[in-house]
Amino acid sequence: MKLLRIGEPGQEKPAILGPNGEFYDVSAHIDDVAGEVLSDEKLNELSQLDLVDLPQLDPNQRIGACVGNVGKFICIGLNYADHAAESGMDVPSEPVMFFKATSAISGPNDEVEIPRKSEKTDWEVELGVVIGKRAKYVDEADAMNYVAGYCVVNDLSEREFQIERQGQWVKGKSADTFGPIGPYLVTRDEVSDPQNLDMYLDVNGERRQTGNTKTMVYGVAVLVSYVSQFMSLQPGDIISTGTPPGVGMGMSPQTYLKTGDKMELGIEGLGVQKQTCVPAKS
């Protein structure tokens, strides 16, 4: 099952993606794609709905972020060995964790704002893992039972803010629009192996990133278990699992996004995002 949120920011309606790309409104059954709705029990209830009985939404409407009311947006750094190498950094001996502000979350096709004074805004296609139930001190063997599903994430980064200035990575990761998620949340039963998904990202029609989740240093089960040792995970929390090589920082010469640039990125079975870069708004 593929779940979406359709409508203008703050007015999104929960929907199920139909077999031919239709948006079926499920707002009579759930308030949002968020919180306890992401439990196995509720997702199973939704999967039993007969789509022909549901009203359809205008397919030309905006697609919002695929999860609402995200509590934590947790990111894993340097989780592909070849990306660590292009960044000039060692493969970490355990997962590197940092956060993006949840205010960075945007729809998959919303405009991406280049921050003021930015000269090094970069792209990163990543597999997002959406938590379905409270997880605390979870064993790796049981970790996948806490996953509601998966989505595409563009973990946009301002490299000067992130690396060249004082403090932690978060301020280079958290500008408004720096966290497009979606277009849909794909429930875990539809993803037979999250560790074997092709992924890509193009800038202005040129391929920049090509990868597969099988080259992750730390896989999904390891990450869910690992993070749960340090904090409880709640339904709707997102773990963004790292990016393959091909980011602008790793190019020679380094190449970064500018106003007017267009990105397209996708992950096998999880859909495609398309964004245009614009100047930061007030």
JSON list of N, CA and C in Angstrom, two decimals, residues 138-177:
[
{"chain": "A", "resi": 138, "resn": "VAL", "atom": "N", "xyz": [15.54, -1.87, 21.21]},
{"chain": "A", "resi": 138, "resn": "VAL", "atom": "CA", "xyz": [15.08, -2.93, 20.31]},
{"chain": "A", "resi": 138, "resn": "VAL", "atom": "C", "xyz": [16.26, -3.78, 19.85]},
{"chain": "A", "resi": 139, "resn": "ASP", "atom": "N", "xyz": [16.08, -5.09, 19.83]},
{"chain": "A", "resi": 139, "resn": "ASP", "atom": "CA", "xyz": [17.09, -5.98, 19.29]},
{"chain": "A", "resi": 139, "resn": "ASP", "atom": "C", "xyz": [17.08, -5.92, 17.76]},
{"chain": "A", "resi": 140, "resn": "GLU", "atom": "N", "xyz": [18.26, -6.08, 17.18]},
{"chain": "A", "resi": 140, "resn": "GLU", "atom": "CA", "xyz": [18.36, -6.05, 15.72]},
{"chain": "A", "resi": 140, "resn": "GLU", "atom": "C", "xyz": [17.46, -7.10, 15.08]},
{"chain": "A", "resi": 141, "resn": "ALA", "atom": "N", "xyz": [17.35, -8.26, 15.68]},
{"chain": "A", "resi": 141, "resn": "ALA", "atom": "CA", "xyz": [16.55, -9.34, 15.11]},
{"chain": "A", "resi": 141, "resn": "ALA", "atom": "C", "xyz": [15.07, -8.99, 15.03]},
{"chain": "A", "resi": 142, "resn": "ASP", "atom": "N", "xyz": [14.63, -8.06, 15.87]},
{"chain": "A", "resi": 142, "resn": "ASP", "atom": "CA", "xyz": [13.22, -7.68, 15.95]},
{"chain": "A", "resi": 142, "resn": "ASP", "atom": "C", "xyz": [12.95, -6.31, 15.35]},
{"chain": "A", "resi": 143, "resn": "ALA", "atom": "N", "xyz": [14.00, -5.65, 14.88]},
{"chain": "A", "resi": 143, "resn": "ALA", "atom": "CA", "xyz": [13.90, -4.23, 14.52]},
{"chain": "A", "resi": 143, "resn": "ALA", "atom": "C", "xyz": [12.92, -3.96, 13.38]},
{"chain": "A", "resi": 144, "resn": "MET", "atom": "N", "xyz": [12.84, -4.85, 12.40]},
{"chain": "A", "resi": 144, "resn": "MET", "atom": "CA", "xyz": [12.00, -4.58, 11.23]},
{"chain": "A", "resi": 144, "resn": "MET", "atom": "C", "xyz": [10.52, -4.54, 11.59]},
{"chain": "A", "resi": 145, "resn": "ASN", "atom": "N", "xyz": [10.15, -5.15, 12.72]},
{"chain": "A", "resi": 145, "resn": "ASN", "atom": "CA", "xyz": [8.75, -5.12, 13.14]},
{"chain": "A", "resi": 145, "resn": "ASN", "atom": "C", "xyz": [8.32, -3.73, 13.61]},
{"chain": "A", "resi": 146, "resn": "TYR", "atom": "N", "xyz": [9.26, -2.83, 13.77]},
{"chain": "A", "resi": 146, "resn": "TYR", "atom": "CA", "xyz": [8.96, -1.47, 14.20]},
{"chain": "A", "resi": 146, "resn": "TYR", "atom": "C", "xyz": [8.90, -0.49, 13.03]},
{"chain": "A", "resi": 147, "resn": "VAL", "atom": "N", "xyz": [9.10, -1.00, 11.83]},
{"chain": "A", "resi": 147, "resn": "VAL", "atom": "CA", "xyz": [9.10, -0.16, 10.62]},
{"chain": "A", "resi": 147, "resn": "VAL", "atom": "C", "xyz": [7.71, -0.17, 9.99]},
{"chain": "A", "resi": 148, "resn": "ALA", "atom": "N", "xyz": [7.13, 1.03, 9.79]},
{"chain": "A", "resi": 148, "resn": "ALA", "atom": "CA", "xyz": [5.86, 1.12, 9.07]},
{"chain": "A", "resi": 148, "resn": "ALA", "atom": "C", "xyz": [6.08, 1.02, 7.57]},
{"chain": "A", "resi": 149, "resn": "GLY", "atom": "N", "xyz": [7.13, 1.67, 7.09]},
{"chain": "A", "resi": 149, "resn": "GLY", "atom": "CA", "xyz": [7.38, 1.66, 5.66]},
{"chain": "A", "resi": 149, "resn": "GLY", "atom": "C", "xyz": [8.55, 2.55, 5.29]},
{"chain": "A", "resi": 150, "resn": "TYR", "atom": "N", "xyz": [8.63, 2.88, 4.00]},
{"chain": "A", "resi": 150, "resn": "TYR", "atom": "CA", "xyz": [9.80, 3.56, 3.46]},
{"chain": "A", "resi": 150, "resn": "TYR", "atom": "C", "xyz": [9.38, 4.69, 2.54]},
{"chain": "A", "resi": 151, "resn": "CYS", "atom": "N", "xyz": [10.30, 5.64, 2.35]},
{"chain": "A", "resi": 151, "resn": "CYS", "atom": "CA", "xyz": [10.02, 6.76, 1.43]},
{"chain": "A", "resi": 151, "resn": "CYS", "atom": "C", "xyz": [11.34, 7.30, 0.90]},
{"chain": "A", "resi": 152, "resn": "VAL", "atom": "N", "xyz": [11.24, 8.11, -0.14]},
{"chain": "A", "resi": 152, "resn": "VAL", "atom": "CA", "xyz": [12.38, 8.81, -0.69]},
{"chain": "A", "resi": 152, "resn": "VAL", "atom": "C", "xyz": [12.61, 10.08, 0.13]},
{"chain": "A", "resi": 153, "resn": "VAL", "atom": "N", "xyz": [13.89, 10.37, 0.42]},
{"chain": "A", "resi": 153, "resn": "VAL", "atom": "CA", "xyz": [14.28, 11.60, 1.11]},
{"chain": "A", "resi": 153, "resn": "VAL", "atom": "C", "xyz": [15.38, 12.28, 0.28]},
{"chain": "A", "resi": 154, "resn": "ASN", "atom": "N", "xyz": [15.28, 13.60, 0.12]},
{"chain": "A", "resi": 154, "resn": "ASN", "atom": "CA", "xyz": [16.40, 14.39, -0.38]},
{"chain": "A", "resi": 154, "resn": "ASN", "atom": "C", "xyz": [16.98, 15.13, 0.82]},
{"chain": "A", "resi": 155, "resn": "ASP", "atom": "N", "xyz": [18.11, 14.64, 1.31]},
{"chain": "A", "resi": 155, "resn": "ASP", "atom": "CA", "xyz": [18.76, 15.24, 2.49]},
{"chain": "A", "resi": 155, "resn": "ASP", "atom": "C", "xyz": [19.64, 16.40, 2.03]},
{"chain": "A", "resi": 156, "resn": "LEU", "atom": "N", "xyz": [19.00, 17.50, 1.68]},
{"chain": "A", "resi": 156, "resn": "LEU", "atom": "CA", "xyz": [19.75, 18.66, 1.21]},
{"chain": "A", "resi": 156, "resn": "LEU", "atom": "C", "xyz": [20.66, 19.21, 2.30]},
{"chain": "A", "resi": 157, "resn": "SER", "atom": "N", "xyz": [21.79, 19.74, 1.89]},
{"chain": "A", "resi": 157, "resn": "SER", "atom": "CA", "xyz": [22.83, 20.17, 2.83]},
{"chain": "A", "resi": 157, "resn": "SER", "atom": "C", "xyz": [23.51, 21.44, 2.33]},
{"chain": "A", "resi": 158, "resn": "GLU", "atom": "N", "xyz": [23.78, 22.36, 3.23]},
{"chain": "A", "resi": 158, "resn": "GLU", "atom": "CA", "xyz": [24.62, 23.51, 2.90]},
{"chain": "A", "resi": 158, "resn": "GLU", "atom": "C", "xyz": [26.00, 23.21, 3.49]},
{"chain": "A", "resi": 159, "resn": "ARG", "atom": "N", "xyz": [26.97, 22.90, 2.63]},
{"chain": "A", "resi": 159, "resn": "ARG", "atom": "CA", "xyz": [28.23, 22.33, 3.11]},
{"chain": "A", "resi": 159, "resn": "ARG", "atom": "C", "xyz": [29.08, 23.32, 3.91]},
{"chain": "A", "resi": 160, "resn": "GLU", "atom": "N", "xyz": [29.04, 24.60, 3.56]},
{"chain": "A", "resi": 160, "resn": "GLU", "atom": "CA", "xyz": [29.80, 25.55, 4.37]},
{"chain": "A", "resi": 160, "resn": "GLU", "atom": "C", "xyz": [29.21, 25.63, 5.77]},
{"chain": "A", "resi": 161, "resn": "PHE", "atom": "N", "xyz": [27.88, 25.76, 5.84]},
{"chain": "A", "resi": 161, "resn": "PHE", "atom": "CA", "xyz": [27.23, 25.83, 7.14]},
{"chain": "A", "resi": 161, "resn": "PHE", "atom": "C", "xyz": [27.48, 24.55, 7.94]},
{"chain": "A", "resi": 162, "resn": "GLN", "atom": "N", "xyz": [27.50, 23.42, 7.23]},
{"chain": "A", "resi": 162, "resn": "GLN", "atom": "CA", "xyz": [27.62, 22.11, 7.88]},
{"chain": "A", "resi": 162, "resn": "GLN", "atom": "C", "xyz": [29.03, 21.85, 8.40]},
{"chain": "A", "resi": 163, "resn": "ILE", "atom": "N", "xyz": [30.04, 22.15, 7.56]},
{"chain": "A", "resi": 163, "resn": "ILE", "atom": "CA", "xyz": [31.39, 21.65, 7.81]},
{"chain": "A", "resi": 163, "resn": "ILE", "atom": "C", "xyz": [32.39, 22.75, 8.17]},
{"chain": "A", "resi": 164, "resn": "GLU", "atom": "N", "xyz": [32.26, 23.91, 7.54]},
{"chain": "A", "resi": 164, "resn": "GLU", "atom": "CA", "xyz": [33.30, 24.93, 7.67]},
{"chain": "A", "resi": 164, "resn": "GLU", "atom": "C", "xyz": [33.05, 25.92, 8.80]},
{"chain": "A", "resi": 165, "resn": "ARG", "atom": "N", "xyz": [31.89, 25.86, 9.41]},
{"chain": "A", "resi": 165, "resn": "ARG", "atom": "CA", "xyz": [31.58, 26.77, 10.49]},
{"chain": "A", "resi": 165, "resn": "ARG", "atom": "C", "xyz": [31.46, 26.00, 11.79]},
{"chain": "A", "resi": 166, "resn": "GLN", "atom": "N", "xyz": [31.49, 26.71, 12.90]},
{"chain": "A", "resi": 166, "resn": "GLN", "atom": "CA", "xyz": [31.52, 26.06, 14.21]},
{"chain": "A", "resi": 166, "resn": "GLN", "atom": "C", "xyz": [30.19, 25.36, 14.51]},
{"chain": "A", "resi": 167, "resn": "GLY", "atom": "N", "xyz": [30.27, 24.34, 15.36]},
{"chain": "A", "resi": 167, "resn": "GLY", "atom": "CA", "xyz": [29.06, 23.67, 15.81]},
{"chain": "A", "resi": 167, "resn": "GLY", "atom": "C", "xyz": [28.82, 22.36, 15.08]},
{"chain": "A", "resi": 168, "resn": "GLN", "atom": "N", "xyz": [27.62, 21.87, 15.22]},
{"chain": "A", "resi": 168, "resn": "GLN", "atom": "CA", "xyz": [27.26, 20.56, 14.68]},
{"chain": "A", "resi": 168, "resn": "GLN", "atom": "C", "xyz": [26.67, 20.67, 13.28]},
{"chain": "A", "resi": 169, "resn": "TRP", "atom": "N", "xyz": [26.45, 19.51, 12.66]},
{"chain": "A", "resi": 169, "resn": "TRP", "atom": "CA", "xyz": [25.98, 19.48, 11.27]},
{"chain": "A", "resi": 169, "resn": "TRP", "atom": "C", "xyz": [24.58, 20.05, 11.10]},
{"chain": "A", "resi": 170, "resn": "VAL", "atom": "N", "xyz": [23.80, 20.08, 12.17]},
{"chain": "A", "resi": 170, "resn": "VAL", "atom": "CA", "xyz": [22.38, 20.37, 12.06]},
{"chain": "A", "resi": 170, "resn": "VAL", "atom": "C", "xyz": [22.09, 21.68, 11.34]},
{"chain": "A", "resi": 171, "resn": "LYS", "atom": "N", "xyz": [22.94, 22.71, 11.53]},
{"chain": "A", "resi": 171, "resn": "LYS", "atom": "CA", "xyz": [22.60, 24.00, 10.91]},
{"chain": "A", "resi": 171, "resn": "LYS", "atom": "C", "xyz": [22.86, 24.00, 9.41]},
{"chain": "A", "resi": 172, "resn": "GLY", "atom": "N", "xyz": [23.62, 23.06, 8.92]},
{"chain": "A", "resi": 172, "resn": "GLY", "atom": "CA", "xyz": [23.79, 22.92, 7.48]},
{"chain": "A", "resi": 172, "resn": "GLY", "atom": "C", "xyz": [22.76, 22.01, 6.84]},
{"chain": "A", "resi": 173, "resn": "LYS", "atom": "N", "xyz": [21.91, 21.43, 7.67]},
{"chain": "A", "resi": 173, "resn": "LYS", "atom": "CA", "xyz": [20.95, 20.44, 7.19]},
{"chain": "A", "resi": 173, "resn": "LYS", "atom": "C", "xyz": [19.50, 20.87, 7.34]},
{"chain": "A", "resi": 174, "resn": "SER", "atom": "N", "xyz": [19.23, 21.99, 7.98]},
{"chain": "A", "resi": 174, "resn": "SER", "atom": "CA", "xyz": [17.89, 22.26, 8.49]},
{"chain": "A", "resi": 174, "resn": "SER", "atom": "C", "xyz": [17.18, 23.44, 7.89]},
{"chain": "A", "resi": 175, "resn": "ALA", "atom": "N", "xyz": [17.72, 24.04, 6.82]},
{"chain": "A", "resi": 175, "resn": "ALA", "atom": "CA", "xyz": [17.02, 25.16, 6.20]},
{"chain": "A", "resi": 175, "resn": "ALA", "atom": "C", "xyz": [15.62, 24.72, 5.74]},
{"chain": "A", "resi": 176, "resn": "ASP", "atom": "N", "xyz": [14.70, 25.66, 5.72]},
{"chain": "A", "resi": 176, "resn": "ASP", "atom": "CA", "xyz": [13.37, 25.36, 5.20]},
{"chain": "A", "resi": 176, "resn": "ASP", "atom": "C", "xyz": [13.49, 24.74, 3.81]},
{"chain": "A", "resi": 177, "resn": "THR", "atom": "N", "xyz": [12.72, 23.69, 3.56]},
{"chain": "A", "resi": 177, "resn": "THR", "atom": "CA", "xyz": [12.65, 22.93, 2.30]},
{"chain": "A", "resi": 177, "resn": "THR", "atom": "C", "xyz": [13.82, 21.97, 2.11]}
]
